Coordinates of C-alpha atoms and ligand atoms in Angstrom, one line a residue:
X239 CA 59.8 143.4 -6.7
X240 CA 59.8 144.2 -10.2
X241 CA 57.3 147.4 -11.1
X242 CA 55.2 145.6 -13.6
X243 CA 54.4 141.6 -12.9
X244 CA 51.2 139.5 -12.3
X245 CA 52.0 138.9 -8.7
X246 CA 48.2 139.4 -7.4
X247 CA 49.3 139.1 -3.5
X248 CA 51.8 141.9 -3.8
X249 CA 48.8 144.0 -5.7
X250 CA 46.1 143.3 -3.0
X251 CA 48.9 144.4 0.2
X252 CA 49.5 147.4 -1.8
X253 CA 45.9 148.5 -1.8
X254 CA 45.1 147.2 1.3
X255 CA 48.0 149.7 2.4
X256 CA 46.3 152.7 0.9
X257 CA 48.8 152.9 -2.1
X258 CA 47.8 152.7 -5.8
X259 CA 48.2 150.1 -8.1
X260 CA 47.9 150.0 -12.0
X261 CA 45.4 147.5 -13.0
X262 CA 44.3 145.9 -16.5
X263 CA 40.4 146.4 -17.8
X264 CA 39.3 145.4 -21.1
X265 CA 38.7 148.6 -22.0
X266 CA 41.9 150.5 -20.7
X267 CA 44.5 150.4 -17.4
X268 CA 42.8 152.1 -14.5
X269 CA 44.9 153.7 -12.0
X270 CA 43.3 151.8 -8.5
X271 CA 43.0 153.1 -5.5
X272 CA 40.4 151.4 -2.1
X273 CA 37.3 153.3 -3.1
X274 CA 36.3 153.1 0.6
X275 CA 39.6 155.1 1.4
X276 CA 39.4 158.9 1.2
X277 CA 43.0 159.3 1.8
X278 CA 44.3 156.4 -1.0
X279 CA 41.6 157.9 -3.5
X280 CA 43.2 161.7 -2.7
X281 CA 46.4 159.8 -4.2
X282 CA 44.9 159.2 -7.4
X283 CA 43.6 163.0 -8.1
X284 CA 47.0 163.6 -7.4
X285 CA 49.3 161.4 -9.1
X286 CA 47.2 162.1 -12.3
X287 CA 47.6 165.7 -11.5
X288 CA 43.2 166.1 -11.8
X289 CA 40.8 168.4 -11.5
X290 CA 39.1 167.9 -7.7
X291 CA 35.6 168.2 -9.6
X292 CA 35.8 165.1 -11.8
X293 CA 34.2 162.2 -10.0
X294 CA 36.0 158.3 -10.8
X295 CA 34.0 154.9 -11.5
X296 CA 34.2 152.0 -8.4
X297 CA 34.9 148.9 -10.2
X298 CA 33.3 145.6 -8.8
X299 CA 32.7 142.4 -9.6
X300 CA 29.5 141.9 -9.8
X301 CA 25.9 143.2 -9.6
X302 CA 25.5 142.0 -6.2
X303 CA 28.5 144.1 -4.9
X304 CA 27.4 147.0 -7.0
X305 CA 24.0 147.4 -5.7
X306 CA 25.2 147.8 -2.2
X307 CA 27.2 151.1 -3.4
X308 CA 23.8 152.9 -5.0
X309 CA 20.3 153.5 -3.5
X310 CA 18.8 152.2 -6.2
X311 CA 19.2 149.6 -9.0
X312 CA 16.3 150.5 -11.4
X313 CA 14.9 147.8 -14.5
X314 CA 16.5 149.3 -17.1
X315 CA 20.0 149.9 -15.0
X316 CA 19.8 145.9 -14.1
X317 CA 18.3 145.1 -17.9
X318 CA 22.1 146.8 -18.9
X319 CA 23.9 145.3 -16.3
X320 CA 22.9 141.5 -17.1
X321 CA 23.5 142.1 -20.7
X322 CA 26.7 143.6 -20.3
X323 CA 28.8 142.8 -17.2
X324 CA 31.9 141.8 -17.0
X325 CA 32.2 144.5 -19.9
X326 CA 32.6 147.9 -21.0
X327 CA 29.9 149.9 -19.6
X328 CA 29.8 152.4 -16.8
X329 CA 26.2 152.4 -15.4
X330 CA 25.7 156.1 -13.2
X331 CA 23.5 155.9 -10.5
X332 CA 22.7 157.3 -7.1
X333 CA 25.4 156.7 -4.6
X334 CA 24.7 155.6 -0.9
X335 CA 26.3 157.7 1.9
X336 CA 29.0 155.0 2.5
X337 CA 30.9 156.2 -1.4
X338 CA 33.2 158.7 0.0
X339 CA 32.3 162.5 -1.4
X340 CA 35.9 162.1 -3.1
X341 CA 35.0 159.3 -5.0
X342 CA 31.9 161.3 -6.5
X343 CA 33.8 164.6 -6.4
X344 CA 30.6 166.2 -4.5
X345 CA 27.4 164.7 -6.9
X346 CA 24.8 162.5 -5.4
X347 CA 25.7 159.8 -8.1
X348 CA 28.2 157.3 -8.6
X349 CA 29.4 155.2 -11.6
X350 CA 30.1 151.4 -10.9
X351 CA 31.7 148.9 -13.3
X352 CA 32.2 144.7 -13.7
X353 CA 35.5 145.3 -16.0
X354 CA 36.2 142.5 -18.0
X355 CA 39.4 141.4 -17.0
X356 CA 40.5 137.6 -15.4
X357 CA 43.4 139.3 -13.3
X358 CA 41.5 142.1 -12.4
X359 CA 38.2 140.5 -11.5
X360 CA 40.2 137.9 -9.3
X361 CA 41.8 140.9 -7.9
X362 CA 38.6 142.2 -6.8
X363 CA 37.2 138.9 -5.8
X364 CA 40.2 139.0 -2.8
X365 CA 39.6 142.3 -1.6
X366 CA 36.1 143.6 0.1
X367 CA 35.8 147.3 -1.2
X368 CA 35.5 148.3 -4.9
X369 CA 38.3 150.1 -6.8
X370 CA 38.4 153.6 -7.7
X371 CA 39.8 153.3 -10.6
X372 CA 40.3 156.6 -13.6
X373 CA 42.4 155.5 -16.8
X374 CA 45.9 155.5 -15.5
X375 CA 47.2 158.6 -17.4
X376 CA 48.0 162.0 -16.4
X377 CA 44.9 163.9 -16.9
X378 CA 44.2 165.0 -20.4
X379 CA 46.6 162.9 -21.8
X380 CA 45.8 159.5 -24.3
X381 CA 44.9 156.6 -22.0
X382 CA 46.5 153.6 -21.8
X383 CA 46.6 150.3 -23.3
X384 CA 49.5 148.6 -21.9
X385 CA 51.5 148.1 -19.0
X386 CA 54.4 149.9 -20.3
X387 CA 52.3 153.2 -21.2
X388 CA 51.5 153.2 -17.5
X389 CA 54.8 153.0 -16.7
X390 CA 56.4 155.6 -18.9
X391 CA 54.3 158.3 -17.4
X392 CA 53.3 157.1 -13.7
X393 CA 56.1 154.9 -12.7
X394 CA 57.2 157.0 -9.5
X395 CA 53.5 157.1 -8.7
X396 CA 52.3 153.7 -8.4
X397 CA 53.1 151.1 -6.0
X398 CA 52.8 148.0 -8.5
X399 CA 51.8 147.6 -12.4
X400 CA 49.7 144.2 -12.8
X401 CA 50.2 143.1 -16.2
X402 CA 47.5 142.0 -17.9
X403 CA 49.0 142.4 -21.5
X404 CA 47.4 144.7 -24.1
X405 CA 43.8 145.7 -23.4
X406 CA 41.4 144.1 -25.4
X407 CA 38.7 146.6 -26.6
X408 CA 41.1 150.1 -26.1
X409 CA 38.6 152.5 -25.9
X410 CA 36.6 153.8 -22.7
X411 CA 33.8 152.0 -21.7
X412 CA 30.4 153.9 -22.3
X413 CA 28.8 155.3 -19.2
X414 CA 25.4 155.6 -19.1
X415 CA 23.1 157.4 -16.7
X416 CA 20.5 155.6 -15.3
X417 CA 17.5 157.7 -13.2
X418 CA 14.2 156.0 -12.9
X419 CA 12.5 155.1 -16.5
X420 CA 15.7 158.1 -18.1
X421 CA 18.3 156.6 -19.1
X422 CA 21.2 159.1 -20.8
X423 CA 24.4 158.3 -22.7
X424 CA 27.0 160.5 -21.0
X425 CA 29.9 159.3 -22.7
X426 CA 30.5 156.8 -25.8
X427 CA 32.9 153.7 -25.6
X428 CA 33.6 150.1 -25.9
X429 CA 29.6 149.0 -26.3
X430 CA 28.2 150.5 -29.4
X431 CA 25.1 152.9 -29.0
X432 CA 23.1 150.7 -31.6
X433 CA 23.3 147.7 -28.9
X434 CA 22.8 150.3 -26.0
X435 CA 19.1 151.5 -27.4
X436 CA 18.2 147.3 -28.4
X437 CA 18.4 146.9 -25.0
X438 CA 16.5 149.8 -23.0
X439 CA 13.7 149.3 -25.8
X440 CA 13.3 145.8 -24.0
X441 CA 12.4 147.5 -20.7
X442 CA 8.9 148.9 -20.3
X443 CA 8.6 152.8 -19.8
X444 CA 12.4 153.4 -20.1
X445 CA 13.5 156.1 -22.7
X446 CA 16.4 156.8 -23.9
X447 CA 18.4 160.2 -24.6
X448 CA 22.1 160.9 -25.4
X449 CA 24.1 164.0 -23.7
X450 CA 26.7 164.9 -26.3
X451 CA 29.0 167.2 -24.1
X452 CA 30.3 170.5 -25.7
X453 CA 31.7 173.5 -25.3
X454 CA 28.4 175.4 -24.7
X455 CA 27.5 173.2 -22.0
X456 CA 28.0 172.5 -18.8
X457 CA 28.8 168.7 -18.8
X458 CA 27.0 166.3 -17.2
X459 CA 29.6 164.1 -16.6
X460 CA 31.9 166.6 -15.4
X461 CA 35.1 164.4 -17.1
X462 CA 33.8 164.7 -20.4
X463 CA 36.0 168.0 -21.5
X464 CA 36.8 169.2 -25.2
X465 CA 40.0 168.6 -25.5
X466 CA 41.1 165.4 -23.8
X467 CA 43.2 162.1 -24.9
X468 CA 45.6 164.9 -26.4
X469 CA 48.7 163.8 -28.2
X470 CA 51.7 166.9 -27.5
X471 CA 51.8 167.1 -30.7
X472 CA 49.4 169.1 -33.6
X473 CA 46.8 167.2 -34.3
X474 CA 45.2 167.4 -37.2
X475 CA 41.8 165.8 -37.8
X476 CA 40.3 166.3 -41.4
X477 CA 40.7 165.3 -45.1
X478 CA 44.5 163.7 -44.8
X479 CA 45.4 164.2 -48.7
X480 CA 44.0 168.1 -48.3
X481 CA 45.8 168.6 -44.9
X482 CA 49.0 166.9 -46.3
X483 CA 49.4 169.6 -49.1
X484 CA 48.8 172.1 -46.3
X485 CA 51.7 171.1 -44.1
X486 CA 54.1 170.2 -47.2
X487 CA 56.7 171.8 -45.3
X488 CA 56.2 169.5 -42.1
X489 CA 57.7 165.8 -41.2
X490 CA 54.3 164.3 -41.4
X491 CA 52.6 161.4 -39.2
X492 CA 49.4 160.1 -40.5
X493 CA 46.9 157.8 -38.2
X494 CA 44.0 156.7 -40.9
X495 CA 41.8 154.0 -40.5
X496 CA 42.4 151.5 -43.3
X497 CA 43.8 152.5 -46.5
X498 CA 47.4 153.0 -47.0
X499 CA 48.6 156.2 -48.7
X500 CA 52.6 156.3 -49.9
X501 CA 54.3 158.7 -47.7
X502 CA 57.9 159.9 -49.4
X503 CA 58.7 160.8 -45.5
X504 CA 57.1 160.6 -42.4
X505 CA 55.2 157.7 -41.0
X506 CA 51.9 156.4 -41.5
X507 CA 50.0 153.8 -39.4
X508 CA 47.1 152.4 -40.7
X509 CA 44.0 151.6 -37.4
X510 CA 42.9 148.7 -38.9
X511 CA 43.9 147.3 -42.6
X512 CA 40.6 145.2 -42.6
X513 CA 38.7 147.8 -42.0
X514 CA 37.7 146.8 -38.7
X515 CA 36.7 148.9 -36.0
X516 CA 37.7 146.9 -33.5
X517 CA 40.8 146.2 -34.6
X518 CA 40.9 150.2 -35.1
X519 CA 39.7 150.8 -31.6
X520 CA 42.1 148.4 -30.1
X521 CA 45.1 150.2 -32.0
X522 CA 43.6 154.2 -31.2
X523 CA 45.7 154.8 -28.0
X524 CA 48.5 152.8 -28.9
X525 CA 49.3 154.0 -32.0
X526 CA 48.3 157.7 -31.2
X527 CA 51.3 157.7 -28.5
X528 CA 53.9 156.4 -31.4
X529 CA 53.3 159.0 -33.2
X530 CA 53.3 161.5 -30.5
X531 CA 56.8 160.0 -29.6
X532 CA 58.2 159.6 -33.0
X533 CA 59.8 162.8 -34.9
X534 CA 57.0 164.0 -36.9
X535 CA 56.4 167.4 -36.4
X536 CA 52.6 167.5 -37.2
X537 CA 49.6 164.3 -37.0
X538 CA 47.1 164.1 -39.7
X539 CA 44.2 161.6 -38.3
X540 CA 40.8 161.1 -40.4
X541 CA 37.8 160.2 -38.8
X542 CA 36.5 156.4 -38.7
X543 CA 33.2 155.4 -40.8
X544 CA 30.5 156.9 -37.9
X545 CA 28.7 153.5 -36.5
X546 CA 29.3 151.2 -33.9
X547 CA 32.4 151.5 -32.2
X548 CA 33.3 154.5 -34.8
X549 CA 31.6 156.8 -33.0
X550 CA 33.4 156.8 -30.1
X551 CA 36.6 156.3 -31.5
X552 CA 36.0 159.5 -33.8
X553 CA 35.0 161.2 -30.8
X554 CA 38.1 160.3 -29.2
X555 CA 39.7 161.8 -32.3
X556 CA 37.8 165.3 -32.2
X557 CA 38.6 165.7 -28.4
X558 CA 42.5 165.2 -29.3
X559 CA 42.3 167.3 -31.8
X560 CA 40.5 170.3 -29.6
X561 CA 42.8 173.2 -28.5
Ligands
TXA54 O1 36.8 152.1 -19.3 C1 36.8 152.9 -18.4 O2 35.7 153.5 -18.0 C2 38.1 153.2 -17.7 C3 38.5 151.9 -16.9 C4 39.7 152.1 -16.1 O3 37.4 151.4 -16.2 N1 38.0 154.3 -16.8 C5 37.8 155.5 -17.2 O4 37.8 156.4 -16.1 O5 37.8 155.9 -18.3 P1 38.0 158.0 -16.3 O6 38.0 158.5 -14.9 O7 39.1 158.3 -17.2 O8 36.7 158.5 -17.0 C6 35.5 158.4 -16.2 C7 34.5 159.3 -16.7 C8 34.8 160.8 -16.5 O9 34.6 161.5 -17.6 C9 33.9 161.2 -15.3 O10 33.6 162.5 -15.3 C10 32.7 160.3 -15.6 O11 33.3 159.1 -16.0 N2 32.0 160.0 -14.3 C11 32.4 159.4 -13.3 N3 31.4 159.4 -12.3 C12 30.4 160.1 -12.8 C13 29.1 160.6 -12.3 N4 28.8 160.3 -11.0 N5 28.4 161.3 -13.1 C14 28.7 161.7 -14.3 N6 29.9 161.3 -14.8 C15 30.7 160.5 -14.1
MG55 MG1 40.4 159.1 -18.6

């Protein structure tokens, strides 16, 4: 059996083995594990090499399956879930007894998912226990987008890569905390805050507060470090045309979001020559890993326009460029 393929069969055995398998979201790959399996989830802290403390999301297909992992299901947590599952948006809530402590890494809540995915939701459909599933790179590292970035860095690690081409929003999904009426952004992604805040204002009591993790604070979701989706390389977010005087010396590699500058040397990839933050969003993880592989000594990135889907990509950008 070839490591990467569509064969779903082959994909369900494996998990139903206890093994991992690779599997496409619209956001990014997830690294899949039987969430109902302490000893196949122990694989996954492992084979991404992370910390025992940060907990994963169980993906599902549907409400109905969700709501028999969590205690509780409250308006605005259902209000968010009908609006935007299959999609990309982790809803936190507290877990029932049955959600190994592994899966949770020790807190009383869990996060559950829909992902948006045909192969992945009819993956799901023919199993009966969610996936654990992180983003399927070694921890810290830039998440991937394809089937090949999977393979590069996991392949002795995973029983099976289903391929479900390039992922189509390729950023996190956004994971929001849901506790009674308080409902708390943890972490942005792949649905805008703007649409986040439409829809909690449509449910009666709930209110609405965003957790912006730092380096004073403990984080509340424990995953949500300073310095993650890290290229190897210096990176170097700022003012491109200052920082490119500053590292004259250097083999450059620029990542900026839509206007082309001419580079005597180096490379430069543009996010999205539209101007589209989708389009640049889809590109982030791909193109930060060319760059990262390519010969340039030093990356000069420029943060995104700071709505909609900009925020989190720029906050994907300040993370990788955190010591
Ligand atoms: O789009 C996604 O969310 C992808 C795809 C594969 O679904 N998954 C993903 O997983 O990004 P991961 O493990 O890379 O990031 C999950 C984040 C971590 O920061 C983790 O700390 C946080 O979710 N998290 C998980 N369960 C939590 C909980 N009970 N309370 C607070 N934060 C939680
Ligand atoms: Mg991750």
């Amino acid at each position: 059996m070839e490591l990467i393929g569509k064969n779903l069969e082959f994909a369900r055995k494996a998990l139903m083995d206890g093994n991992l398998v690779a599997i496409p979201t619209e956001t990014v790959y997830g690294l899949a594990a039987n969430g109902m399996n302490a000893d196949a989830v122990v694989k996954i802290y492992e084979a991404k090499n992370r910390p025992s403390f940060n907990p994963l999301i169980l993906h599902v297909e549907s409400i109905l399956k969700a709501k028999q992992l969590v205690i509780e299901f409250p308006p605005a947590a259902l209000h968010l879930a009908e609006k935007f599952w299959p999609g990309p948006l982790t809803l936190v809530l507290q877990k029932k007894d049955i959600v190994p402590d592994i899966v949770s890494a020790g807190l009383d809540s869990v996060g559950v998912r829909v992902p948006r995915h045909p192969l992945t939701l009819a993956l799901l459909k023919s199993i009966d226990f969610p996936l654990a599933a992180p983003s399927a790179n070694p921890s810290g590292y830039v998440s991937p987008t394809t089937p090949q970035h999977v393979a590069e860095q996991l392949q002795n690690k995973v029983a099976y890569i289903l391929d479900g081409g390039k992922c189509e929003v390729g950023i996190e999904s956004t994971i929001v905390k849901v506790n009674g009426d308080e409902v708390t952004i943890l972490r942005l992604g792949g649905i805008e805050m703007e649409k986040i805040k439409e829809v909690v204002n449509e449910v009666p009591w709930a209110r609405l507060r965003f957790h912006a993790a730092n380096e004073d604070q403990k984080p509340e979701s424990p995953g949500m470090m300073t310095s993650h989706y890290a290229p190897r390389k210096r990176f170097v977010l700022g003012d491109v045309a200052e920082n490119m005087k500053k590292f004259s010396g250097k083999k450059i590699g620029i990542l900026s979001f839509h206007h082309q500058r001419t580079l005597r040397t180096g490379i430069e990839l543009v996010l999205s020559p539209r101007g589209d933050l989708h389009e640049a969003a889809r590109n982030l993880f791909s193109y930060l890993r060319m760059l990262d592989e390519s010969d340039v000594e030093v990356i000069l990135a420029e943060p995104v326009p700071d709505k909609g889907l900009g925020r989190a990509i720029n906050d994907r950008l300040k993370r990788a460029a955190a010591d």
